[in-house]
């Protein structure tokens, strides 16, 4: 049984593993584009480590600053984390990083590589909800929506017909009716003249 054996050993001693995670997190926070290229296994180990640090840095307090400093060990990295990185994700409840698989394996040992990067500002400010259901349900929703619109259209027409016209509208309606009657008479006269000529 493998109870309580969470995480990857990465073929390192515990102290070496801790130093590796610390180094990769510092690199992630200090690079200009906030991305690093590493192996997939290392990226999966560093991801929760880095995300917990960002969550820690969201609340600016001396206690949290000192905790982050004791974990990372680099003051410049902690300053950047608290002043630049954490404020970007103030309204985001987690999910600050992403892992993208690199298409080519490493040349020396053919290890699969990945890019670990922080989510960009646009995505951090407005996280979009993913579609959780397939096309079948969306087709059903469209059919329901169309049916609702079809039933709503006759009701709207009925309400328009029932409304009494305003006094100004009555005069314009009578003028329209009289002009329609004149047009109808002229079209009848044209038809009769056409028939008599033929």
mmCIF file with all atom_site columns, C-alpha atoms in Angstrom:
data_model
loop_
_atom_site.group_PDB
_atom_site.id
_atom_site.type_symbol
_atom_site.label_atom_id
_atom_site.label_alt_id
_atom_site.label_comp_id
_atom_site.label_asym_id
_atom_site.label_entity_id
_atom_site.label_seq_id
_atom_site.pdbx_PDB_ins_code
_atom_site.Cartn_x
_atom_site.Cartn_y
_atom_site.Cartn_z
_atom_site.occupancy
_atom_site.B_iso_or_equiv
_atom_site.pdbx_formal_charge
_atom_site.auth_seq_id
_atom_site.auth_comp_id
_atom_site.auth_asym_id
_atom_site.auth_atom_id
_atom_site.pdbx_PDB_model_num
ATOM 1   C CA . UNK A 1 1   ? 0.000   0.000  0.000   1.00 0.00 ? 1   UNK A CA 1
ATOM 2   C CA . UNK A 1 2   ? 1.160   3.531  -0.735  1.00 0.00 ? 2   UNK A CA 1
ATOM 3   C CA . UNK A 1 3   ? -0.738  5.432  1.920   1.00 0.00 ? 3   UNK A CA 1
ATOM 4   C CA . UNK A 1 4   ? 0.685   8.873  2.791   1.00 0.00 ? 4   UNK A CA 1
ATOM 5   C CA . UNK A 1 5   ? 3.307   8.660  0.044   1.00 0.00 ? 5   UNK A CA 1
ATOM 6   C CA . UNK A 1 6   ? 2.241   11.719 -1.866  1.00 0.00 ? 6   UNK A CA 1
ATOM 7   C CA . UNK A 1 7   ? 4.540   13.492 -4.322  1.00 0.00 ? 7   UNK A CA 1
ATOM 8   C CA . UNK A 1 8   ? 7.506   12.556 -6.472  1.00 0.00 ? 8   UNK A CA 1
ATOM 9   C CA . UNK A 1 9   ? 10.977  11.772 -5.169  1.00 0.00 ? 9   UNK A CA 1
ATOM 10  C CA . UNK A 1 10  ? 12.627  12.960 -8.405  1.00 0.00 ? 10  UNK A CA 1
ATOM 11  C CA . UNK A 1 11  ? 15.641  10.748 -7.550  1.00 0.00 ? 11  UNK A CA 1
ATOM 12  C CA . UNK A 1 12  ? 16.805  13.229 -4.910  1.00 0.00 ? 12  UNK A CA 1
ATOM 13  C CA . UNK A 1 13  ? 17.173  13.386 -1.169  1.00 0.00 ? 13  UNK A CA 1
ATOM 14  C CA . UNK A 1 14  ? 14.597  15.467 0.765   1.00 0.00 ? 14  UNK A CA 1
ATOM 15  C CA . UNK A 1 15  ? 16.994  18.409 1.190   1.00 0.00 ? 15  UNK A CA 1
ATOM 16  C CA . UNK A 1 16  ? 17.948  18.314 -2.498  1.00 0.00 ? 16  UNK A CA 1
ATOM 17  C CA . UNK A 1 17  ? 14.256  18.125 -3.476  1.00 0.00 ? 17  UNK A CA 1
ATOM 18  C CA . UNK A 1 18  ? 13.439  21.144 -1.301  1.00 0.00 ? 18  UNK A CA 1
ATOM 19  C CA . UNK A 1 19  ? 16.296  23.126 -2.838  1.00 0.00 ? 19  UNK A CA 1
ATOM 20  C CA . UNK A 1 20  ? 15.144  22.140 -6.336  1.00 0.00 ? 20  UNK A CA 1
ATOM 21  C CA . UNK A 1 21  ? 11.562  23.316 -5.725  1.00 0.00 ? 21  UNK A CA 1
ATOM 22  C CA . UNK A 1 22  ? 12.821  26.546 -4.178  1.00 0.00 ? 22  UNK A CA 1
ATOM 23  C CA . UNK A 1 23  ? 15.129  27.183 -7.145  1.00 0.00 ? 23  UNK A CA 1
ATOM 24  C CA . UNK A 1 24  ? 12.446  26.469 -9.752  1.00 0.00 ? 24  UNK A CA 1
ATOM 25  C CA . UNK A 1 25  ? 9.917   28.709 -7.967  1.00 0.00 ? 25  UNK A CA 1
ATOM 26  C CA . UNK A 1 26  ? 12.460  31.536 -7.759  1.00 0.00 ? 26  UNK A CA 1
ATOM 27  C CA . UNK A 1 27  ? 13.172  31.140 -11.468 1.00 0.00 ? 27  UNK A CA 1
ATOM 28  C CA . UNK A 1 28  ? 9.443   31.209 -12.267 1.00 0.00 ? 28  UNK A CA 1
ATOM 29  C CA . UNK A 1 29  ? 8.908   34.406 -10.283 1.00 0.00 ? 29  UNK A CA 1
ATOM 30  C CA . UNK A 1 30  ? 12.065  36.201 -11.451 1.00 0.00 ? 30  UNK A CA 1
ATOM 31  C CA . UNK A 1 31  ? 11.983  35.552 -15.219 1.00 0.00 ? 31  UNK A CA 1
ATOM 32  C CA . UNK A 1 32  ? 10.719  38.352 -17.395 1.00 0.00 ? 32  UNK A CA 1
ATOM 33  C CA . UNK A 1 33  ? 7.847   36.383 -18.969 1.00 0.00 ? 33  UNK A CA 1
ATOM 34  C CA . UNK A 1 34  ? 7.162   34.333 -15.810 1.00 0.00 ? 34  UNK A CA 1
ATOM 35  C CA . UNK A 1 35  ? 7.753   30.994 -17.521 1.00 0.00 ? 35  UNK A CA 1
ATOM 36  C CA . UNK A 1 36  ? 10.306  28.217 -17.240 1.00 0.00 ? 36  UNK A CA 1
ATOM 37  C CA . UNK A 1 37  ? 11.044  25.099 -19.290 1.00 0.00 ? 37  UNK A CA 1
ATOM 38  C CA . UNK A 1 38  ? 11.588  21.960 -17.246 1.00 0.00 ? 38  UNK A CA 1
ATOM 39  C CA . UNK A 1 39  ? 10.602  18.300 -17.213 1.00 0.00 ? 39  UNK A CA 1
ATOM 40  C CA . UNK A 1 40  ? 6.940   17.370 -16.850 1.00 0.00 ? 40  UNK A CA 1
ATOM 41  C CA . UNK A 1 41  ? 7.488   15.662 -13.479 1.00 0.00 ? 41  UNK A CA 1
ATOM 42  C CA . UNK A 1 42  ? 9.301   18.699 -12.031 1.00 0.00 ? 42  UNK A CA 1
ATOM 43  C CA . UNK A 1 43  ? 6.655   21.070 -13.403 1.00 0.00 ? 43  UNK A CA 1
ATOM 44  C CA . UNK A 1 44  ? 3.901   19.044 -11.743 1.00 0.00 ? 44  UNK A CA 1
ATOM 45  C CA . UNK A 1 45  ? 5.760   19.192 -8.429  1.00 0.00 ? 45  UNK A CA 1
ATOM 46  C CA . UNK A 1 46  ? 6.549   22.919 -8.589  1.00 0.00 ? 46  UNK A CA 1
ATOM 47  C CA . UNK A 1 47  ? 3.050   23.960 -9.589  1.00 0.00 ? 47  UNK A CA 1
ATOM 48  C CA . UNK A 1 48  ? 1.308   23.535 -6.178  1.00 0.00 ? 48  UNK A CA 1
ATOM 49  C CA . UNK A 1 49  ? 4.413   24.868 -4.434  1.00 0.00 ? 49  UNK A CA 1
ATOM 50  C CA . UNK A 1 50  ? 4.312   28.096 -6.479  1.00 0.00 ? 50  UNK A CA 1
ATOM 51  C CA . UNK A 1 51  ? 0.542   28.489 -6.252  1.00 0.00 ? 51  UNK A CA 1
ATOM 52  C CA . UNK A 1 52  ? 0.609   28.234 -2.472  1.00 0.00 ? 52  UNK A CA 1
ATOM 53  C CA . UNK A 1 53  ? 3.231   30.969 -2.381  1.00 0.00 ? 53  UNK A CA 1
ATOM 54  C CA . UNK A 1 54  ? 1.091   33.244 -4.567  1.00 0.00 ? 54  UNK A CA 1
ATOM 55  C CA . UNK A 1 55  ? -1.892  32.649 -2.289  1.00 0.00 ? 55  UNK A CA 1
ATOM 56  C CA . UNK A 1 56  ? 0.326   33.437 0.692   1.00 0.00 ? 56  UNK A CA 1
ATOM 57  C CA . UNK A 1 57  ? 1.432   36.703 -0.961  1.00 0.00 ? 57  UNK A CA 1
ATOM 58  C CA . UNK A 1 58  ? -2.122  37.906 -1.644  1.00 0.00 ? 58  UNK A CA 1
ATOM 59  C CA . UNK A 1 59  ? -2.382  39.175 1.940   1.00 0.00 ? 59  UNK A CA 1
ATOM 60  C CA . UNK A 1 60  ? 0.381   41.711 2.504   1.00 0.00 ? 60  UNK A CA 1
ATOM 61  C CA . UNK A 1 61  ? 1.481   41.380 6.083   1.00 0.00 ? 61  UNK A CA 1
ATOM 62  C CA . UNK A 1 62  ? 4.859   41.170 7.759   1.00 0.00 ? 62  UNK A CA 1
ATOM 63  C CA . UNK A 1 63  ? 4.159   37.648 8.985   1.00 0.00 ? 63  UNK A CA 1
ATOM 64  C CA . UNK A 1 64  ? 3.321   36.355 5.509   1.00 0.00 ? 64  UNK A CA 1
ATOM 65  C CA . UNK A 1 65  ? 6.283   38.170 3.992   1.00 0.00 ? 65  UNK A CA 1
ATOM 66  C CA . UNK A 1 66  ? 8.638   36.493 6.453   1.00 0.00 ? 66  UNK A CA 1
ATOM 67  C CA . UNK A 1 67  ? 7.032   33.103 5.825   1.00 0.00 ? 67  UNK A CA 1
ATOM 68  C CA . UNK A 1 68  ? 7.523   33.483 2.077   1.00 0.00 ? 68  UNK A CA 1
ATOM 69  C CA . UNK A 1 69  ? 11.102  34.627 2.670   1.00 0.00 ? 69  UNK A CA 1
ATOM 70  C CA . UNK A 1 70  ? 11.817  31.545 4.783   1.00 0.00 ? 70  UNK A CA 1
ATOM 71  C CA . UNK A 1 71  ? 10.381  29.287 2.059   1.00 0.00 ? 71  UNK A CA 1
ATOM 72  C CA . UNK A 1 72  ? 11.999  30.935 -0.984  1.00 0.00 ? 72  UNK A CA 1
ATOM 73  C CA . UNK A 1 73  ? 15.148  32.310 0.594   1.00 0.00 ? 73  UNK A CA 1
ATOM 74  C CA . UNK A 1 74  ? 15.567  35.075 -1.994  1.00 0.00 ? 74  UNK A CA 1
ATOM 75  C CA . UNK A 1 75  ? 14.496  38.575 -1.002  1.00 0.00 ? 75  UNK A CA 1
ATOM 76  C CA . UNK A 1 76  ? 14.300  39.927 -4.556  1.00 0.00 ? 76  UNK A CA 1
ATOM 77  C CA . UNK A 1 77  ? 12.012  37.070 -5.559  1.00 0.00 ? 77  UNK A CA 1
ATOM 78  C CA . UNK A 1 78  ? 9.773   37.595 -2.516  1.00 0.00 ? 78  UNK A CA 1
ATOM 79  C CA . UNK A 1 79  ? 9.563   41.351 -3.222  1.00 0.00 ? 79  UNK A CA 1
ATOM 80  C CA . UNK A 1 80  ? 8.507   40.688 -6.808  1.00 0.00 ? 80  UNK A CA 1
ATOM 81  C CA . UNK A 1 81  ? 6.023   38.079 -5.631  1.00 0.00 ? 81  UNK A CA 1
ATOM 82  C CA . UNK A 1 82  ? 4.347   40.441 -3.138  1.00 0.00 ? 82  UNK A CA 1
ATOM 83  C CA . UNK A 1 83  ? 4.495   43.659 -5.190  1.00 0.00 ? 83  UNK A CA 1
ATOM 84  C CA . UNK A 1 84  ? 3.932   42.534 -8.791  1.00 0.00 ? 84  UNK A CA 1
ATOM 85  C CA . UNK A 1 85  ? 2.684   38.967 -9.083  1.00 0.00 ? 85  UNK A CA 1
ATOM 86  C CA . UNK A 1 86  ? 0.175   38.513 -6.231  1.00 0.00 ? 86  UNK A CA 1
ATOM 87  C CA . UNK A 1 87  ? -1.796  41.760 -6.891  1.00 0.00 ? 87  UNK A CA 1
ATOM 88  C CA . UNK A 1 88  ? -2.552  40.497 -10.425 1.00 0.00 ? 88  UNK A CA 1
ATOM 89  C CA . UNK A 1 89  ? -4.440  37.532 -8.982  1.00 0.00 ? 89  UNK A CA 1
ATOM 90  C CA . UNK A 1 90  ? -6.263  39.333 -6.169  1.00 0.00 ? 90  UNK A CA 1
ATOM 91  C CA . UNK A 1 91  ? -9.709  38.291 -7.426  1.00 0.00 ? 91  UNK A CA 1
ATOM 92  C CA . UNK A 1 92  ? -8.713  34.872 -8.746  1.00 0.00 ? 92  UNK A CA 1
ATOM 93  C CA . UNK A 1 93  ? -9.357  31.902 -6.432  1.00 0.00 ? 93  UNK A CA 1
ATOM 94  C CA . UNK A 1 94  ? -6.414  29.719 -7.445  1.00 0.00 ? 94  UNK A CA 1
ATOM 95  C CA . UNK A 1 95  ? -5.223  28.367 -10.778 1.00 0.00 ? 95  UNK A CA 1
ATOM 96  C CA . UNK A 1 96  ? -2.402  30.873 -11.221 1.00 0.00 ? 96  UNK A CA 1
ATOM 97  C CA . UNK A 1 97  ? -0.147  28.610 -13.297 1.00 0.00 ? 97  UNK A CA 1
ATOM 98  C CA . UNK A 1 98  ? -0.469  26.315 -16.281 1.00 0.00 ? 98  UNK A CA 1
ATOM 99  C CA . UNK A 1 99  ? 1.610   23.481 -17.667 1.00 0.00 ? 99  UNK A CA 1
ATOM 100 C CA . UNK A 1 100 ? 2.007   23.242 -21.445 1.00 0.00 ? 100 UNK A CA 1
ATOM 101 C CA . UNK A 1 101 ? 3.653   20.128 -22.870 1.00 0.00 ? 101 UNK A CA 1
ATOM 102 C CA . UNK A 1 102 ? 6.735   20.830 -24.957 1.00 0.00 ? 102 UNK A CA 1
ATOM 103 C CA . UNK A 1 103 ? 6.580   18.951 -28.278 1.00 0.00 ? 103 UNK A CA 1
ATOM 104 C CA . UNK A 1 104 ? 10.206  17.794 -28.266 1.00 0.00 ? 104 UNK A CA 1
ATOM 105 C CA . UNK A 1 105 ? 11.897  15.708 -25.614 1.00 0.00 ? 105 UNK A CA 1
ATOM 106 C CA . UNK A 1 106 ? 15.207  16.749 -24.057 1.00 0.00 ? 106 UNK A CA 1
ATOM 107 C CA . UNK A 1 107 ? 18.197  15.830 -26.202 1.00 0.00 ? 107 UNK A CA 1
ATOM 108 C CA . UNK A 1 108 ? 20.447  14.328 -23.525 1.00 0.00 ? 108 UNK A CA 1
ATOM 109 C CA . UNK A 1 109 ? 18.120  11.820 -21.867 1.00 0.00 ? 109 UNK A CA 1
ATOM 110 C CA . UNK A 1 110 ? 14.924  12.066 -23.976 1.00 0.00 ? 110 UNK A CA 1
ATOM 111 C CA . UNK A 1 111 ? 12.946  13.324 -20.949 1.00 0.00 ? 111 UNK A CA 1
ATOM 112 C CA . UNK A 1 112 ? 9.528   14.843 -21.762 1.00 0.00 ? 112 UNK A CA 1
ATOM 113 C CA . UNK A 1 113 ? 9.616   18.613 -21.266 1.00 0.00 ? 113 UNK A CA 1
ATOM 114 C CA . UNK A 1 114 ? 6.975   21.179 -20.371 1.00 0.00 ? 114 UNK A CA 1
ATOM 115 C CA . UNK A 1 115 ? 6.565   24.923 -19.954 1.00 0.00 ? 115 UNK A CA 1
ATOM 116 C CA . UNK A 1 116 ? 5.397   26.069 -16.532 1.00 0.00 ? 116 UNK A CA 1
ATOM 117 C CA . UNK A 1 117 ? 4.046   29.611 -16.735 1.00 0.00 ? 117 UNK A CA 1
ATOM 118 C CA . UNK A 1 118 ? 1.929   32.040 -14.805 1.00 0.00 ? 118 UNK A CA 1
ATOM 119 C CA . UNK A 1 119 ? -1.454  32.813 -16.335 1.00 0.00 ? 119 UNK A CA 1
ATOM 120 C CA . UNK A 1 120 ? -1.366  36.135 -18.202 1.00 0.00 ? 120 UNK A CA 1
ATOM 121 C CA . UNK A 1 121 ? -2.986  39.336 -16.949 1.00 0.00 ? 121 UNK A CA 1
ATOM 122 C CA . UNK A 1 122 ? -5.956  39.230 -19.368 1.00 0.00 ? 122 UNK A CA 1
ATOM 123 C CA . UNK A 1 123 ? -6.829  35.704 -18.335 1.00 0.00 ? 123 UNK A CA 1
ATOM 124 C CA . UNK A 1 124 ? -6.266  36.495 -14.670 1.00 0.00 ? 124 UNK A CA 1
ATOM 125 C CA . UNK A 1 125 ? -8.595  39.522 -14.710 1.00 0.00 ? 125 UNK A CA 1
ATOM 126 C CA . UNK A 1 126 ? -11.478 37.831 -16.537 1.00 0.00 ? 126 UNK A CA 1
ATOM 127 C CA . UNK A 1 127 ? -11.523 34.098 -16.079 1.00 0.00 ? 127 UNK A CA 1
ATOM 128 C CA . UNK A 1 128 ? -13.981 32.531 -18.509 1.00 0.00 ? 128 UNK A CA 1
ATOM 129 C CA . UNK A 1 129 ? -16.261 29.714 -17.577 1.00 0.00 ? 129 UNK A CA 1
ATOM 130 C CA . UNK A 1 130 ? -15.665 26.602 -19.574 1.00 0.00 ? 130 UNK A CA 1
ATOM 131 C CA . UNK A 1 131 ? -18.450 24.810 -21.345 1.00 0.00 ? 131 UNK A CA 1
ATOM 132 C CA . UNK A 1 132 ? -19.205 21.754 -19.296 1.00 0.00 ? 132 UNK A CA 1
ATOM 133 C CA . UNK A 1 133 ? -21.813 20.117 -21.486 1.00 0.00 ? 133 UNK A CA 1
ATOM 134 C CA . UNK A 1 134 ? -21.754 18.796 -25.017 1.00 0.00 ? 134 UNK A CA 1
ATOM 135 C CA . UNK A 1 135 ? -23.476 19.838 -28.225 1.00 0.00 ? 135 UNK A CA 1
ATOM 136 C CA . UNK A 1 136 ? -26.522 17.697 -27.618 1.00 0.00 ? 136 UNK A CA 1
ATOM 137 C CA . UNK A 1 137 ? -27.648 19.789 -24.683 1.00 0.00 ? 137 UNK A CA 1
ATOM 138 C CA . UNK A 1 138 ? -26.980 23.047 -26.508 1.00 0.00 ? 138 UNK A CA 1
ATOM 139 C CA . UNK A 1 139 ? -29.207 21.851 -29.378 1.00 0.00 ? 139 UNK A CA 1
ATOM 140 C CA . UNK A 1 140 ? -31.966 21.118 -26.866 1.00 0.00 ? 140 UNK A CA 1
ATOM 141 C CA . UNK A 1 141 ? -31.535 24.576 -25.346 1.00 0.00 ? 141 UNK A CA 1
ATOM 142 C CA . UNK A 1 142 ? -31.759 26.204 -28.781 1.00 0.00 ? 142 UNK A CA 1
ATOM 143 C CA . UNK A 1 143 ? -34.964 24.282 -29.535 1.00 0.00 ? 143 UNK A CA 1
ATOM 144 C CA . UNK A 1 144 ? -36.483 25.361 -26.214 1.00 0.00 ? 144 UNK A CA 1
ATOM 145 C CA . UNK A 1 145 ? -35.457 28.961 -26.835 1.00 0.00 ? 145 UNK A CA 1
ATOM 146 C CA . UNK A 1 146 ? -36.992 28.961 -30.324 1.00 0.00 ? 146 UNK A CA 1
ATOM 147 C CA . UNK A 1 147 ? -40.200 27.417 -28.979 1.00 0.00 ? 147 UNK A CA 1
ATOM 148 C CA . UNK A 1 148 ? -40.372 30.059 -26.260 1.00 0.00 ? 148 UNK A CA 1
ATOM 149 C CA . UNK A 1 149 ? -39.859 32.825 -28.819 1.00 0.00 ? 149 UNK A CA 1
ATOM 150 C CA . UNK A 1 150 ? -42.535 31.340 -31.087 1.00 0.00 ? 150 UNK A CA 1
ATOM 151 C CA . UNK A 1 151 ? -45.079 31.312 -28.256 1.00 0.00 ? 151 UNK A CA 1
ATOM 152 C CA . UNK A 1 152 ? -44.061 34.810 -27.148 1.00 0.00 ? 152 UNK A CA 1
ATOM 153 C CA . UNK A 1 153 ? -44.497 36.296 -30.649 1.00 0.00 ? 153 UNK A CA 1
ATOM 154 C CA . UNK A 1 154 ? -48.284 35.616 -30.961 1.00 0.00 ? 154 UNK A CA 1
ATOM 155 C CA . UNK A 1 155 ? -48.844 36.936 -27.438 1.00 0.00 ? 155 UNK A CA 1
ATOM 156 C CA . UNK A 1 156 ? -47.062 40.156 -28.361 1.00 0.00 ? 156 UNK A CA 1
ATOM 157 C CA . UNK A 1 157 ? -49.175 40.460 -31.521 1.00 0.00 ? 157 UNK A CA 1
ATOM 158 C CA . UNK A 1 158 ? -52.363 39.969 -29.494 1.00 0.00 ? 158 UNK A CA 1
ATOM 159 C CA . UNK A 1 159 ? -51.387 42.634 -26.998 1.00 0.00 ? 159 UNK A CA 1
ATOM 160 C CA . UNK A 1 160 ? -50.629 45.088 -29.803 1.00 0.00 ? 160 UNK A CA 1
ATOM 161 C CA . UNK A 1 161 ? -54.053 44.534 -31.394 1.00 0.00 ? 161 UNK A CA 1
ATOM 162 C CA . UNK A 1 162 ? -55.933 44.960 -28.102 1.00 0.00 ? 162 UNK A CA 1
ATOM 163 C CA . UNK A 1 163 ? -54.357 48.314 -27.248 1.00 0.00 ? 163 UNK A CA 1
ATOM 164 C CA . UNK A 1 164 ? -56.748 51.247 -28.003 1.00 0.00 ? 164 UNK A CA 1
ATOM 165 C CA . UNK A 1 165 ? -55.269 53.840 -30.361 1.00 0.00 ? 165 UNK A CA 1
ATOM 166 C CA . UNK A 1 166 ? -54.385 57.283 -29.065 1.00 0.00 ? 166 UNK A CA 1
ATOM 167 C CA . UNK A 1 167 ? -56.321 60.343 -30.384 1.00 0.00 ? 167 UNK A CA 1
ATOM 168 C CA . UNK A 1 168 ? -53.411 61.438 -32.598 1.00 0.00 ? 168 UNK A CA 1
ATOM 169 C CA . UNK A 1 169 ? -53.061 57.917 -33.925 1.00 0.00 ? 169 UNK A CA 1
ATOM 170 C CA . UNK A 1 170 ? -56.784 57.757 -34.831 1.00 0.00 ? 170 UNK A CA 1
ATOM 171 C CA . UNK A 1 171 ? -56.403 60.657 -37.239 1.00 0.00 ? 171 UNK A CA 1
ATOM 172 C CA . UNK A 1 172 ? -53.316 59.133 -38.841 1.00 0.00 ? 172 UNK A CA 1
ATOM 173 C CA . UNK A 1 173 ? -55.059 55.723 -39.107 1.00 0.00 ? 173 UNK A CA 1
ATOM 174 C CA . UNK A 1 174 ? -58.081 57.341 -40.841 1.00 0.00 ? 174 UNK A CA 1
ATOM 175 C CA . UNK A 1 175 ? -55.749 59.176 -43.234 1.00 0.00 ? 175 UNK A CA 1
ATOM 176 C CA . UNK A 1 176 ? -53.937 55.928 -44.009 1.00 0.00 ? 176 UNK A CA 1
ATOM 177 C CA . UNK A 1 177 ? -57.236 54.109 -44.594 1.00 0.00 ? 177 UNK A CA 1
ATOM 178 C CA . UNK A 1 178 ? -58.500 56.836 -46.948 1.00 0.00 ? 178 UNK A CA 1
ATOM 179 C CA . UNK A 1 179 ? -55.227 56.824 -48.916 1.00 0.00 ? 179 UNK A CA 1
ATOM 180 C CA . UNK A 1 180 ? -55.404 53.029 -49.180 1.00 0.00 ? 180 UNK A CA 1
ATOM 181 C CA . UNK A 1 181 ? -58.988 53.271 -50.430 1.00 0.00 ? 181 UNK A CA 1
ATOM 182 C CA . UNK A 1 182 ? -57.977 55.849 -53.086 1.00 0.00 ? 182 UNK A CA 1
ATOM 183 C CA . UNK A 1 183 ? -55.104 53.614 -54.201 1.00 0.00 ? 183 UNK A CA 1
ATOM 184 C CA . UNK A 1 184 ? -57.409 50.594 -54.393 1.00 0.00 ? 184 UNK A CA 1
ATOM 185 C CA . UNK A 1 185 ? -59.941 52.558 -56.543 1.00 0.00 ? 185 UNK A CA 1
ATOM 186 C CA . UNK A 1 186 ? -57.196 53.759 -58.883 1.00 0.00 ? 186 UNK A CA 1
ATOM 187 C CA . UNK A 1 187 ? -55.832 50.234 -59.279 1.00 0.00 ? 187 UNK A CA 1
ATOM 188 C CA . UNK A 1 188 ? -59.391 48.973 -60.068 1.00 0.00 ? 188 UNK A CA 1
ATOM 189 C CA . UNK A 1 189 ? -59.806 51.706 -62.702 1.00 0.00 ? 189 UNK A CA 1
ATOM 190 C CA . UNK A 1 190 ? -56.472 50.730 -64.249 1.00 0.00 ? 190 UNK A CA 1
ATOM 191 C CA . UNK A 1 191 ? -57.565 47.083 -64.414 1.00 0.00 ? 191 UNK A CA 1
ATOM 192 C CA . UNK A 1 192 ? -60.890 47.989 -66.051 1.00 0.00 ? 192 UNK A CA 1
ATOM 193 C CA . UNK A 1 193 ? -59.192 50.177 -68.675 1.00 0.00 ? 193 UNK A CA 1
ATOM 194 C CA . UNK A 1 194 ? -56.730 47.355 -69.418 1.00 0.00 ? 194 UNK A CA 1
ATOM 195 C CA . UNK A 1 195 ? -59.639 44.910 -69.899 1.00 0.00 ? 195 UNK A CA 1
ATOM 196 C CA . UNK A 1 196 ? -61.574 47.304 -72.171 1.00 0.00 ? 196 UNK A CA 1
ATOM 197 C CA . UNK A 1 197 ? -58.506 47.910 -74.351 1.00 0.00 ? 197 UNK A CA 1
ATOM 198 C CA . UNK A 1 198 ? -57.951 44.188 -74.767 1.00 0.00 ? 198 UNK A CA 1
#
